[in-house]
mmCIF file of C-alpha atoms in Angstrom:
data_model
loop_
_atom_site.group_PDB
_atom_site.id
_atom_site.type_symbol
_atom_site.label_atom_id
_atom_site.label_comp_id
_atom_site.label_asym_id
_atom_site.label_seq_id
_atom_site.Cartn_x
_atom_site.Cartn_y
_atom_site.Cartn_z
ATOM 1 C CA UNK A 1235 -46.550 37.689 -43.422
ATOM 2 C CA UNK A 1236 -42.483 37.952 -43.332
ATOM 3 C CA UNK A 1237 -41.031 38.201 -40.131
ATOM 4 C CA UNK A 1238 -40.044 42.426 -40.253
ATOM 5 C CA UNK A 1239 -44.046 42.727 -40.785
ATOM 6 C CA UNK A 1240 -44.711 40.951 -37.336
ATOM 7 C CA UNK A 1241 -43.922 42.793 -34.247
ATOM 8 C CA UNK A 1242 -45.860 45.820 -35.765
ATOM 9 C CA UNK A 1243 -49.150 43.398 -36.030
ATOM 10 C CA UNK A 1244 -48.336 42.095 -32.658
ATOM 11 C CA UNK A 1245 -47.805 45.466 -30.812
ATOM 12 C CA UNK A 1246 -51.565 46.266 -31.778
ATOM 13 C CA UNK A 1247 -53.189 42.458 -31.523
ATOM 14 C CA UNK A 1248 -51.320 40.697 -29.085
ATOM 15 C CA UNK A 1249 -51.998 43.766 -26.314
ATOM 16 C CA UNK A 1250 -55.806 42.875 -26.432
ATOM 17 C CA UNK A 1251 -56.126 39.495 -28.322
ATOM 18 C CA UNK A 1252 -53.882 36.362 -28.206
ATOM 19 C CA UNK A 1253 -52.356 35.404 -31.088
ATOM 20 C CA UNK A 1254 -51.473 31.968 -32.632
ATOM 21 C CA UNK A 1255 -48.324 31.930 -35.464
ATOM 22 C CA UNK A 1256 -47.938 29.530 -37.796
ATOM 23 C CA UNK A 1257 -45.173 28.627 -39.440
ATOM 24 C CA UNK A 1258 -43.006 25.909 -40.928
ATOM 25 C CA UNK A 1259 -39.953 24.481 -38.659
ATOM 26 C CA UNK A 1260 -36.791 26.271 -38.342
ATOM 27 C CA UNK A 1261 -38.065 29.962 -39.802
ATOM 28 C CA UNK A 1262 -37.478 31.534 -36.365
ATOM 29 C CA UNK A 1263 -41.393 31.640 -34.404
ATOM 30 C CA UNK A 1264 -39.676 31.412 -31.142
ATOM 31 C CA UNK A 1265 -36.943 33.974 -31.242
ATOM 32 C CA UNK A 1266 -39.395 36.303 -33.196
ATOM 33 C CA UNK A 1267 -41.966 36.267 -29.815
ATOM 34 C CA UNK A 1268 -38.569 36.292 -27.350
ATOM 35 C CA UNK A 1269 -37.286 39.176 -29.618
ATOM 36 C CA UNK A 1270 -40.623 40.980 -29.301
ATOM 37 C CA UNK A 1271 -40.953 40.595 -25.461
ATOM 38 C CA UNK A 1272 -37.973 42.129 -24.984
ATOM 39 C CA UNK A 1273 -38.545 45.109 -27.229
ATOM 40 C CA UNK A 1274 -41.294 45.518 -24.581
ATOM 41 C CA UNK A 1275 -39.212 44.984 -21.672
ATOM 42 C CA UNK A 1276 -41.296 41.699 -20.981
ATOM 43 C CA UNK A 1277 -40.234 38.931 -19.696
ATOM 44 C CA UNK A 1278 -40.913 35.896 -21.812
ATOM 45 C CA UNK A 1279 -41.929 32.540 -20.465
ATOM 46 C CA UNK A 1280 -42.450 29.430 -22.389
ATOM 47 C CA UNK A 1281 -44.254 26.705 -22.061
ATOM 48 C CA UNK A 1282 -44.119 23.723 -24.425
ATOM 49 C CA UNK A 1283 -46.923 22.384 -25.220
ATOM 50 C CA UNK A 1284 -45.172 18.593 -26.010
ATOM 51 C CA UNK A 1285 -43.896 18.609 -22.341
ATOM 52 C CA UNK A 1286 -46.635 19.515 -20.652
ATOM 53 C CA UNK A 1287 -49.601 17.687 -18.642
ATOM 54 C CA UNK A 1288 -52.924 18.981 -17.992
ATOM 55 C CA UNK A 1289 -52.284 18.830 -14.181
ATOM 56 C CA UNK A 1290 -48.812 21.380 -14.837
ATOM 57 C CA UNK A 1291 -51.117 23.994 -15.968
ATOM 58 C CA UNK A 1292 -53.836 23.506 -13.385
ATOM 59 C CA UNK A 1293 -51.747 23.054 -10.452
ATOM 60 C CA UNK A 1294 -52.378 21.005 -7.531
ATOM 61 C CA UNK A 1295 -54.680 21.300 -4.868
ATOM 62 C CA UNK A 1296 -53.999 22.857 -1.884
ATOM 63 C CA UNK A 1297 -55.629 24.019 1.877
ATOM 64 C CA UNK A 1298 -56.592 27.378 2.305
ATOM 65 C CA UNK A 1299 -58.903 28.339 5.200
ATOM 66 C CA UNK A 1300 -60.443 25.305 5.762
ATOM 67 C CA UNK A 1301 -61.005 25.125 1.426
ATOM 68 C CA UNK A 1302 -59.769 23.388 -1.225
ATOM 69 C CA UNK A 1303 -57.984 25.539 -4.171
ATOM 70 C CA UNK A 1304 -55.644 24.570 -6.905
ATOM 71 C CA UNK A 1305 -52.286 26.295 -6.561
ATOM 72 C CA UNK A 1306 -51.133 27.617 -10.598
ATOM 73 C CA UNK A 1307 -47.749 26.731 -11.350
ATOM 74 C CA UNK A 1308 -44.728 29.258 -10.170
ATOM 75 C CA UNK A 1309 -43.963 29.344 -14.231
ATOM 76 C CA UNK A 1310 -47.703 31.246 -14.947
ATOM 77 C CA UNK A 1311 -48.757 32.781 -11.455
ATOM 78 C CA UNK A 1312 -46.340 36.236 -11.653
ATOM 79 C CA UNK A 1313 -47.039 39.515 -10.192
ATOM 80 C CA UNK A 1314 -45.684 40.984 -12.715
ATOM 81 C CA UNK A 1315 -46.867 41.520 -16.147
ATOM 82 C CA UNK A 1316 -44.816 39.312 -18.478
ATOM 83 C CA UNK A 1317 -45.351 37.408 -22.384
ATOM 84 C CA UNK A 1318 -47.059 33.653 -21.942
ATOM 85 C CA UNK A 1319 -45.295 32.322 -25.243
ATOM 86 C CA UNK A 1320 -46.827 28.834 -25.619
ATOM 87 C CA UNK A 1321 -44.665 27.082 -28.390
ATOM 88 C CA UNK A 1322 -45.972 23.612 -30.241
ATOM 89 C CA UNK A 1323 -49.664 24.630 -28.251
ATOM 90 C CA UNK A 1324 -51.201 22.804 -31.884
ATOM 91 C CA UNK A 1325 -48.726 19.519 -30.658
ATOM 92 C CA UNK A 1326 -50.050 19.053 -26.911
ATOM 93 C CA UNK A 1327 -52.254 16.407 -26.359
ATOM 94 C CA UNK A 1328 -56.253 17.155 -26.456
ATOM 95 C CA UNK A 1329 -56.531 17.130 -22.351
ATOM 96 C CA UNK A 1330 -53.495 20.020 -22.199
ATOM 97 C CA UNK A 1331 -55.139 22.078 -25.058
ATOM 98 C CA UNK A 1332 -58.437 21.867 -23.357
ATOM 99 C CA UNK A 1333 -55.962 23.063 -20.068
ATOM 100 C CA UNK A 1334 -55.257 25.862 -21.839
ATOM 101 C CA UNK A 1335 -59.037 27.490 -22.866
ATOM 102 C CA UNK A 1336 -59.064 29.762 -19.948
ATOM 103 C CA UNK A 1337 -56.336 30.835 -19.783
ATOM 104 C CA UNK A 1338 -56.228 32.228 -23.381
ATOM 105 C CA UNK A 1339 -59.611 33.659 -23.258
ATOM 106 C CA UNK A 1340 -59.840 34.953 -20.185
ATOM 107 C CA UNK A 1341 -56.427 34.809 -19.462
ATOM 108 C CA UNK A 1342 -57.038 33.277 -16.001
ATOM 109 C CA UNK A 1343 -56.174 29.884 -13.988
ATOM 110 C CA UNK A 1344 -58.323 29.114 -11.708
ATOM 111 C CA UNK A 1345 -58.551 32.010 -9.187
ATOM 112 C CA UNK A 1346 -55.251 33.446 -10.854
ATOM 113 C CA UNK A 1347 -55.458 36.098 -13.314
ATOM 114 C CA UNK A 1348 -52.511 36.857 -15.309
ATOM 115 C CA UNK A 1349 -51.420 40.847 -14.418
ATOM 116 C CA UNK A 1350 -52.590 43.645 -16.425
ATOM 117 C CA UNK A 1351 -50.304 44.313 -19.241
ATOM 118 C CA UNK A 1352 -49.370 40.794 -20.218
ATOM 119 C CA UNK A 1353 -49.657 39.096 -23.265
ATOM 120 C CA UNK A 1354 -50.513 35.829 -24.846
ATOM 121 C CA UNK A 1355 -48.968 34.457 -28.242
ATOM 122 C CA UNK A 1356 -49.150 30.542 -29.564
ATOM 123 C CA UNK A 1357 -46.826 29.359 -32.194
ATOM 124 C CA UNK A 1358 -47.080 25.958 -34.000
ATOM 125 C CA UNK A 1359 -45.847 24.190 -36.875
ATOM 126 C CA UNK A 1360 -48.428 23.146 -39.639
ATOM 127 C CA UNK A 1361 -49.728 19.326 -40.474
ATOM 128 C CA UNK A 1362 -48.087 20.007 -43.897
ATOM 129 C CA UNK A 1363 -44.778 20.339 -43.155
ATOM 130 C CA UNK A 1364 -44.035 16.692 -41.550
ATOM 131 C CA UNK A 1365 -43.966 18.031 -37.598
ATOM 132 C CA UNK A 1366 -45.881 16.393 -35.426
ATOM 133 C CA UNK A 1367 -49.270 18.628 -34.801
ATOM 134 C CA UNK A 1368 -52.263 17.490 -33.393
ATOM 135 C CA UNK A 1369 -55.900 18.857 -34.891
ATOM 136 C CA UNK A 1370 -56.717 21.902 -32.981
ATOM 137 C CA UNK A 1371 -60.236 22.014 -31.194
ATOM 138 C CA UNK A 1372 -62.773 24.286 -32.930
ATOM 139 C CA UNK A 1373 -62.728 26.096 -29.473
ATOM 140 C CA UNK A 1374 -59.482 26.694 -29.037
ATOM 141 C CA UNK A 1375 -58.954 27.716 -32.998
ATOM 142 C CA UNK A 1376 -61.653 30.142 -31.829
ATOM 143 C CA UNK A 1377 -59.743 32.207 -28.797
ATOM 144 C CA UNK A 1378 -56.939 33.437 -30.857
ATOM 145 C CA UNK A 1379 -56.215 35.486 -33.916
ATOM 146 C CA UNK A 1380 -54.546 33.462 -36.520
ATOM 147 C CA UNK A 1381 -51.429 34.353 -38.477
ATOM 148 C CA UNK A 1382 -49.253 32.827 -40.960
ATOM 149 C CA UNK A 1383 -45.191 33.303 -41.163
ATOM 150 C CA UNK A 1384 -42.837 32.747 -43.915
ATOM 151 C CA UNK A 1385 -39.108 33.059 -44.465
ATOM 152 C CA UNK A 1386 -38.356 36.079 -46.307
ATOM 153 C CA UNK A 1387 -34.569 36.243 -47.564
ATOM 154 C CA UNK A 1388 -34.515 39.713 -47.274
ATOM 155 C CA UNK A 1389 -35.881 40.116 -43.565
ATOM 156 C CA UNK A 1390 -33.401 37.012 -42.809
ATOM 157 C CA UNK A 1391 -30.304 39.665 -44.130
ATOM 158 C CA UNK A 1392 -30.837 42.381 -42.381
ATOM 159 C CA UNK A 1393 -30.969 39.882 -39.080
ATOM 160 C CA UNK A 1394 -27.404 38.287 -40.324
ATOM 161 C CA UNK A 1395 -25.510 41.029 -40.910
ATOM 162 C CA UNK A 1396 -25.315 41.760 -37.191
ATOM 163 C CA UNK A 1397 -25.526 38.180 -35.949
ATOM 164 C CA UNK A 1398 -21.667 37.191 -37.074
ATOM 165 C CA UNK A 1399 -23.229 34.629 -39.701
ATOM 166 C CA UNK A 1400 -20.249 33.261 -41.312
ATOM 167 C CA UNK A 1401 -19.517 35.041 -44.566
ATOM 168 C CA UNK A 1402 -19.636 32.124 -46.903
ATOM 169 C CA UNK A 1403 -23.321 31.914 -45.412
ATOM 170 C CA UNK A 1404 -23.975 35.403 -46.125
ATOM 171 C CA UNK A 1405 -21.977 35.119 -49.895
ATOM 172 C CA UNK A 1406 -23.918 31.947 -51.152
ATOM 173 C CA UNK A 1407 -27.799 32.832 -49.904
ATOM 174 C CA UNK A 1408 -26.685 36.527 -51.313
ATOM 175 C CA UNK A 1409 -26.489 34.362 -54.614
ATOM 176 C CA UNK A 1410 -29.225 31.926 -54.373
ATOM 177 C CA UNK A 1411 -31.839 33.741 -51.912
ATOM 178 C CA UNK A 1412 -34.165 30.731 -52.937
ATOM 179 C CA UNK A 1413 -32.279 28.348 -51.029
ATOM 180 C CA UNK A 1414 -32.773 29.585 -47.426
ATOM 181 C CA UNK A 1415 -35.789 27.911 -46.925
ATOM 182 C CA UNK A 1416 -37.041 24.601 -48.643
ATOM 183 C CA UNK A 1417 -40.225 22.425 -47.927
ATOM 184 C CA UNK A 1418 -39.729 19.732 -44.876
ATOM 185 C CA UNK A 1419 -39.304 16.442 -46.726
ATOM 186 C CA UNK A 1420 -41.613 13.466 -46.556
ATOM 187 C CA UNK A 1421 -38.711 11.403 -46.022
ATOM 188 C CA UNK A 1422 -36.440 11.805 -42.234
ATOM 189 C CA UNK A 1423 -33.835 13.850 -44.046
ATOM 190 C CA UNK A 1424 -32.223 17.624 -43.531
ATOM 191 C CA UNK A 1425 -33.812 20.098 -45.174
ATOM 192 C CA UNK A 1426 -32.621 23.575 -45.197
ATOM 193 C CA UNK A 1427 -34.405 26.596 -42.874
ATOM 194 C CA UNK A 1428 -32.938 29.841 -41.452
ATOM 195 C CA UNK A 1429 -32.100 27.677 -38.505
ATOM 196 C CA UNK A 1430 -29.990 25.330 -40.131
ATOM 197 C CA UNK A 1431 -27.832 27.828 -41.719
ATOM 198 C CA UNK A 1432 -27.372 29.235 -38.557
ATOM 199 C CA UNK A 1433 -26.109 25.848 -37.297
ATOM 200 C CA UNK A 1434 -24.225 25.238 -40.139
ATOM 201 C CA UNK A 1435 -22.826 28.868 -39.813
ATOM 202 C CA UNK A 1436 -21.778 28.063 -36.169
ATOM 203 C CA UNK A 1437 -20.433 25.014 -36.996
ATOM 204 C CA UNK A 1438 -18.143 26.534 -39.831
ATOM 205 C CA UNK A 1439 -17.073 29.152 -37.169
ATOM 206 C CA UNK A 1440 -15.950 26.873 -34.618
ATOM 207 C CA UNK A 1441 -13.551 24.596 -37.392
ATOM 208 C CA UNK A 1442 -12.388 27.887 -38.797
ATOM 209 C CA UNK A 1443 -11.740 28.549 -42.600
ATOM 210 C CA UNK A 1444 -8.809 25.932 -43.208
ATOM 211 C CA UNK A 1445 -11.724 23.150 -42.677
ATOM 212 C CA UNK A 1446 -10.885 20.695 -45.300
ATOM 213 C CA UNK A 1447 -13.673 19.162 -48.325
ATOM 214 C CA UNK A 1448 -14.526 16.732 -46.982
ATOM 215 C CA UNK A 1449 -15.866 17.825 -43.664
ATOM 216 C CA UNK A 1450 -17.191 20.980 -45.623
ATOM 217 C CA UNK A 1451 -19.367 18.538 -47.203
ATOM 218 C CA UNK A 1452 -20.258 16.460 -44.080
ATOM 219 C CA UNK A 1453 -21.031 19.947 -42.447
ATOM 220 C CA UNK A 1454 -23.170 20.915 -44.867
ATOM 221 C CA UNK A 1455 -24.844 17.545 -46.163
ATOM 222 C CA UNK A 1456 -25.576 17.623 -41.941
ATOM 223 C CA UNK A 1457 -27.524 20.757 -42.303
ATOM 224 C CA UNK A 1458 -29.295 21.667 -45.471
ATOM 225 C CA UNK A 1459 -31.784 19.878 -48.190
ATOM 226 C CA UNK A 1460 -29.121 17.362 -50.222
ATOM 227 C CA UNK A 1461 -29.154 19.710 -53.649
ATOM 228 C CA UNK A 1462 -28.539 22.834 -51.789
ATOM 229 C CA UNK A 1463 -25.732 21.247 -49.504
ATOM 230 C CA UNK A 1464 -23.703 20.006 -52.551
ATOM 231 C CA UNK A 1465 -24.415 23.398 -54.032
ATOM 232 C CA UNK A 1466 -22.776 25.509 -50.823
ATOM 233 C CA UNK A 1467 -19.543 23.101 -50.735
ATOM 234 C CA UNK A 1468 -19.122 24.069 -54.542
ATOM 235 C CA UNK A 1469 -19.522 27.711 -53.962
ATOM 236 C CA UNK A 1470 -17.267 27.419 -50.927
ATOM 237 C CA UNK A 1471 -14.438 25.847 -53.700
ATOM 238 C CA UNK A 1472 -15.098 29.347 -55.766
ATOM 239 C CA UNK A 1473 -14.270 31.301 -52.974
ATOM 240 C CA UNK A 1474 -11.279 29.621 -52.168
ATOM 241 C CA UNK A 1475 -10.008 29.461 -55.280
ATOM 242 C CA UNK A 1476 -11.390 32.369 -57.671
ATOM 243 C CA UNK A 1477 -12.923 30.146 -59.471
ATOM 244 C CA UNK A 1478 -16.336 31.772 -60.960
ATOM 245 C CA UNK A 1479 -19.006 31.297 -64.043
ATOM 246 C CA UNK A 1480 -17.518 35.124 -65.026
ATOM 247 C CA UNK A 1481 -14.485 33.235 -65.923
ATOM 248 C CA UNK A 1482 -16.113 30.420 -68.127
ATOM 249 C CA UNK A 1483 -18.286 33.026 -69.824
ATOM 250 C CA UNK A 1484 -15.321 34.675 -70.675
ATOM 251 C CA UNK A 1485 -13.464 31.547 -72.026
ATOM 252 C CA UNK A 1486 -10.479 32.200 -69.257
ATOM 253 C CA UNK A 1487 -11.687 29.027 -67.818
ATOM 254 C CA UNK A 1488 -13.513 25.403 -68.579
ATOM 255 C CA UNK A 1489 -16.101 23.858 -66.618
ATOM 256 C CA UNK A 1490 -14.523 22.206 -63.957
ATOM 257 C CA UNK A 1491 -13.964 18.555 -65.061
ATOM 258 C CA UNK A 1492 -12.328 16.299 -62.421
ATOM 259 C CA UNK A 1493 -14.676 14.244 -60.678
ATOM 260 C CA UNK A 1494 -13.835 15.668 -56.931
ATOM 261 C CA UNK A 1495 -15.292 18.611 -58.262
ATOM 262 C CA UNK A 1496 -19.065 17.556 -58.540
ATOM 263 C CA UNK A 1497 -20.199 19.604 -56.482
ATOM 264 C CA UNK A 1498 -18.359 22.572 -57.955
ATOM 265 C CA UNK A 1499 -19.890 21.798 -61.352
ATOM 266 C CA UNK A 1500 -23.261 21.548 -59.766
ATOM 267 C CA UNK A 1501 -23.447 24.749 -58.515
ATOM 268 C CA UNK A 1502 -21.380 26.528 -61.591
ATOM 269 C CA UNK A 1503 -24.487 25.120 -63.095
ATOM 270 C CA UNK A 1504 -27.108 26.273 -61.037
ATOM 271 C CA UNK A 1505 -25.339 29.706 -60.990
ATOM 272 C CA UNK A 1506 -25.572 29.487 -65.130
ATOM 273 C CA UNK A 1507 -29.228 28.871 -64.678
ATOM 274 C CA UNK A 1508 -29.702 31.882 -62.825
ATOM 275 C CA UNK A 1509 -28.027 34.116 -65.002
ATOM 276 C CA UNK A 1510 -30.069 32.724 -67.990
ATOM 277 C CA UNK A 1511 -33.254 33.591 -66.308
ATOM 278 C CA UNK A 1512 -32.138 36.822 -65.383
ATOM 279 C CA UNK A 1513 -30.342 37.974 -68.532
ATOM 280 C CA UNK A 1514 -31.875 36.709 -71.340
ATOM 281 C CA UNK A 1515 -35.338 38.811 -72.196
ATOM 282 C CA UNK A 1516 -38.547 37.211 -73.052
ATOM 283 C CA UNK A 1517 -38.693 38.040 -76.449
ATOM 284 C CA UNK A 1518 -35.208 37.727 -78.747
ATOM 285 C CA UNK A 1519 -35.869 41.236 -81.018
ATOM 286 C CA UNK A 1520 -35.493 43.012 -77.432
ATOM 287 C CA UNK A 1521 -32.409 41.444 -76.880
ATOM 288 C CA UNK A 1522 -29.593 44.360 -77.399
ATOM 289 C CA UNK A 1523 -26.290 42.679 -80.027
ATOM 290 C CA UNK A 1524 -24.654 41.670 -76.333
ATOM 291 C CA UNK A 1525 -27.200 39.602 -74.865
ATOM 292 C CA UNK A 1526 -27.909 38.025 -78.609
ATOM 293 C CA UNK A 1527 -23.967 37.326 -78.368
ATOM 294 C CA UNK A 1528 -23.861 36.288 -74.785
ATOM 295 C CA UNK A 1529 -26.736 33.478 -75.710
ATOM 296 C CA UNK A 1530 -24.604 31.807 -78.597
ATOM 297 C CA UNK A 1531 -21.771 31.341 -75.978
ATOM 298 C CA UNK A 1532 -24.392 30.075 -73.634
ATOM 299 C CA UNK A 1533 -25.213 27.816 -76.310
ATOM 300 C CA UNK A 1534 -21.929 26.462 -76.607
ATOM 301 C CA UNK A 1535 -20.999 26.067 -73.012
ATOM 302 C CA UNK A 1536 -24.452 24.212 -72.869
ATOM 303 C CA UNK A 1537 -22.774 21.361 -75.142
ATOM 304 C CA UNK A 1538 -19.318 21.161 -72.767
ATOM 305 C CA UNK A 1539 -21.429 20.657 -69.823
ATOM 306 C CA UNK A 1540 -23.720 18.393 -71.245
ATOM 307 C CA UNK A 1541 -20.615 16.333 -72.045
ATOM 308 C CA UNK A 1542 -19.477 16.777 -68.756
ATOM 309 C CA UNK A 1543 -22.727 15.948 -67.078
ATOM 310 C CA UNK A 1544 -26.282 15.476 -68.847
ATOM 311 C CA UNK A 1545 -27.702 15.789 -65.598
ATOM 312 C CA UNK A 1546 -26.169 19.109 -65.208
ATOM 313 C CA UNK A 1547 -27.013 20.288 -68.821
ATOM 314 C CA UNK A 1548 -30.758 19.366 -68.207
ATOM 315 C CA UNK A 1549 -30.284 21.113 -65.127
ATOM 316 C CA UNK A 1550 -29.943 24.396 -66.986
ATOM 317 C CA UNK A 1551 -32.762 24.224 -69.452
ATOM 318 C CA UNK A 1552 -35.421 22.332 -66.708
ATOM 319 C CA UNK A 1553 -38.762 23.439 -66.214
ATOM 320 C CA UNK A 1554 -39.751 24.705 -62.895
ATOM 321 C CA UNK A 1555 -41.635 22.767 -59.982
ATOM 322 C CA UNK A 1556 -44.564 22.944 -61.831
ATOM 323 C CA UNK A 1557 -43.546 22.084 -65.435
ATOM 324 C CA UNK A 1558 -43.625 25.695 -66.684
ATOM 325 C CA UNK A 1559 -40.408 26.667 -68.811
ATOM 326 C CA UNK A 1560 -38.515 29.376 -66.985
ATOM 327 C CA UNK A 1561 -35.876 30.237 -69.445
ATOM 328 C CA UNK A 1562 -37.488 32.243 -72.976
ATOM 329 C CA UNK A 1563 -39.129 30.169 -75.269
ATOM 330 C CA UNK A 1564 -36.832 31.608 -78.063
ATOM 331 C CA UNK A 1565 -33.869 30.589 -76.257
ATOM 332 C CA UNK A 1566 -35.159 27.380 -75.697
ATOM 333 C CA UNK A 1567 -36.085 26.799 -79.155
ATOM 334 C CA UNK A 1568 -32.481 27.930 -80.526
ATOM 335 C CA UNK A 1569 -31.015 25.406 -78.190
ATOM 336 C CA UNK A 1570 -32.743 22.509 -79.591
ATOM 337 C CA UNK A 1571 -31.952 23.894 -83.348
ATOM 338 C CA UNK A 1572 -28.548 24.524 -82.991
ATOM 339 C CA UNK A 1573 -27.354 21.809 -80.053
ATOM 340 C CA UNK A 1574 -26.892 19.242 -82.467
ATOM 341 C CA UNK A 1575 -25.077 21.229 -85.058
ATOM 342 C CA UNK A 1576 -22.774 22.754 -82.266
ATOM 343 C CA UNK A 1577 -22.155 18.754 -81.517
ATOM 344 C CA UNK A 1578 -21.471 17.712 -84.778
ATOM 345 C CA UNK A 1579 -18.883 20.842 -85.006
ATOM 346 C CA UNK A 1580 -16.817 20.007 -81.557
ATOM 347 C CA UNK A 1581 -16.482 16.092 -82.651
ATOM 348 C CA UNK A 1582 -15.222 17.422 -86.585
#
């Protein structure tokens, strides 16, 4: 489910059942269940499961009347109602997990029960994504209702707009909504999530808009997956200087050719991409006389790129992840008709 869709499933499941989310890094689990807590003017305490011991959620021992009692920690025993928010519970160790079975069943520690009113919720990151997760027992899997979170551009949006995200943020994932989230990488590198904008956005803010190119590109190469970080410091170059795919459509303007602006022609390229899938029709004889015109010019700014950069003109045409064609087989076939005539014609 997107994040807008959760609170509504939590105000009716997490008031009777606890709940365990799960969710890739960086897509916002934590300040979704702090948000939520304090729509219901509860108090949210964490505990994460990575720093925690079997003994911290036990408590020690203690003297009571001549008897021996463990004593919960000041963190869990509350008078009051309040959310138990236990983040990376999937990454604690098997001993802290099996610490935790009462207390989200029966929502009790020991002779502590947790007040009437208060509400348990688990969040964890999955083996796939590269975080560091531990199997979950059958028997804890079995004390909480399960559900599954993903980044949804347009819930991620309506959060920005009133979080002063810096507007070259905003601009760029308005254009390429794709590129807020990507898959963790296999290898130790950055990889972009909601967070990382949001760092990257914070980071912008504090150098202010003169920052210069080069730490634009440290910035973001610091932030987001590689492709997507070279494809922000290009758009960032547009902004600054009016320089937009409109214009080479148009003929006012030529790809950008000088080779400090790589990353400018990368993105002019993935923004030519985009506009091919979402112009050109799937069949040609539905195509009205401006879109057949606008894919001959596409045509021919196909062969200037490709002389520019073959990786960029392959860039254009390229399957998706899965090796299925995304731009209209009619287009596609045109291209490889024509591209060599079109070549022959620029070198006469």
């Amino acid at each position: 489910m997107t994040p807008a869709q959760l609170p509504d499933l939590l105000l009716h499941v997490a008031v009777v059942r606890p709940v365990f989310l799960w969710g890739a890094p960086g897509i916002g689990k934590s300040s979704l269940i702090r948000d939520f807590a304090a729509s219901l003017g509860l108090e949210c305490v964490t505990l994460v499961g990575t720093q925690l011991a079997a003994e911290d959620l036990i408590g020690v021992p203690e003297l009571r009347d001549g008897r021996s009692r463990f004593a919960p920690p000041e963190a869990i025993a509350r008078d009051e109602p309040y959310c138990l928010f236990l983040d990376e519970l999937n990454a604690s160790a098997p001993d802290v997990q099996k610490a935790f079975y009462s207390l989200i069943l029966d929502r009790r520690i020991g002779a502590y029960e947790l007040p009437a009113g208060s509400i348990v919720v688990g969040a964890g990151n999955r083996s796939s994504d590269n975080a560091l997760a531990r199997p979950m027992a059958s028997a804890l899997v079995n004390r909480m209702i399960h559900v599954h979170l993903r980044a949804a551009y347009a819930d991620w949006a309506n959060w920005a707009a009133g979080a002063g995200i810096h507007p070259w943020v905003l601009g760029y994932l308005a254009e390429r909504p794709d590129q807020l989230w990507a898959a963790p990488p296999k290898t130790e590198e950055t990889f972009s999530t909601p967070r990382s904008w949001h760092m990257l956005s914070d980071a912008l803010h504090s150098y202010g808009d003169d920052v210069g190119d080069e730490t634009l590109r440290l910035l973001a190469g610091g932030t987001l997956s590689p492709a997507h970080a070279a494809a922000f410091s290009g758009y960032v170059k547009i902004v600054r200087h009016r320089y937009g795919l409109e214009a080479i459509v148009r003929g006012d303007a030529g790809w950008p050719s000088a080779p400090a602006d790589r990353d400018l022609l990368y993105f002019l390229a993935e923004a030519f991409r985009a506009r091919l899938i979402k112009d050109l029709p799937a069949a040609k004889d539905r195509a009205p006389a401006s879109v057949r015109q606008f894919a001959h010019r596409a045509k021919a700014l196909l062969v200037e790129l490709a002389e520019l950069s073959l990786e960029c003109g392959r860039l254009v045409i390229a399957a998706d992840a899965g090796g299925a064609p995304v731009l209209p087989a009619w287009f596609l076939v045109e291209v490889s008709r024509d591209l060599p005539r079109l070549i022959a014609a620029r070198a006469a």
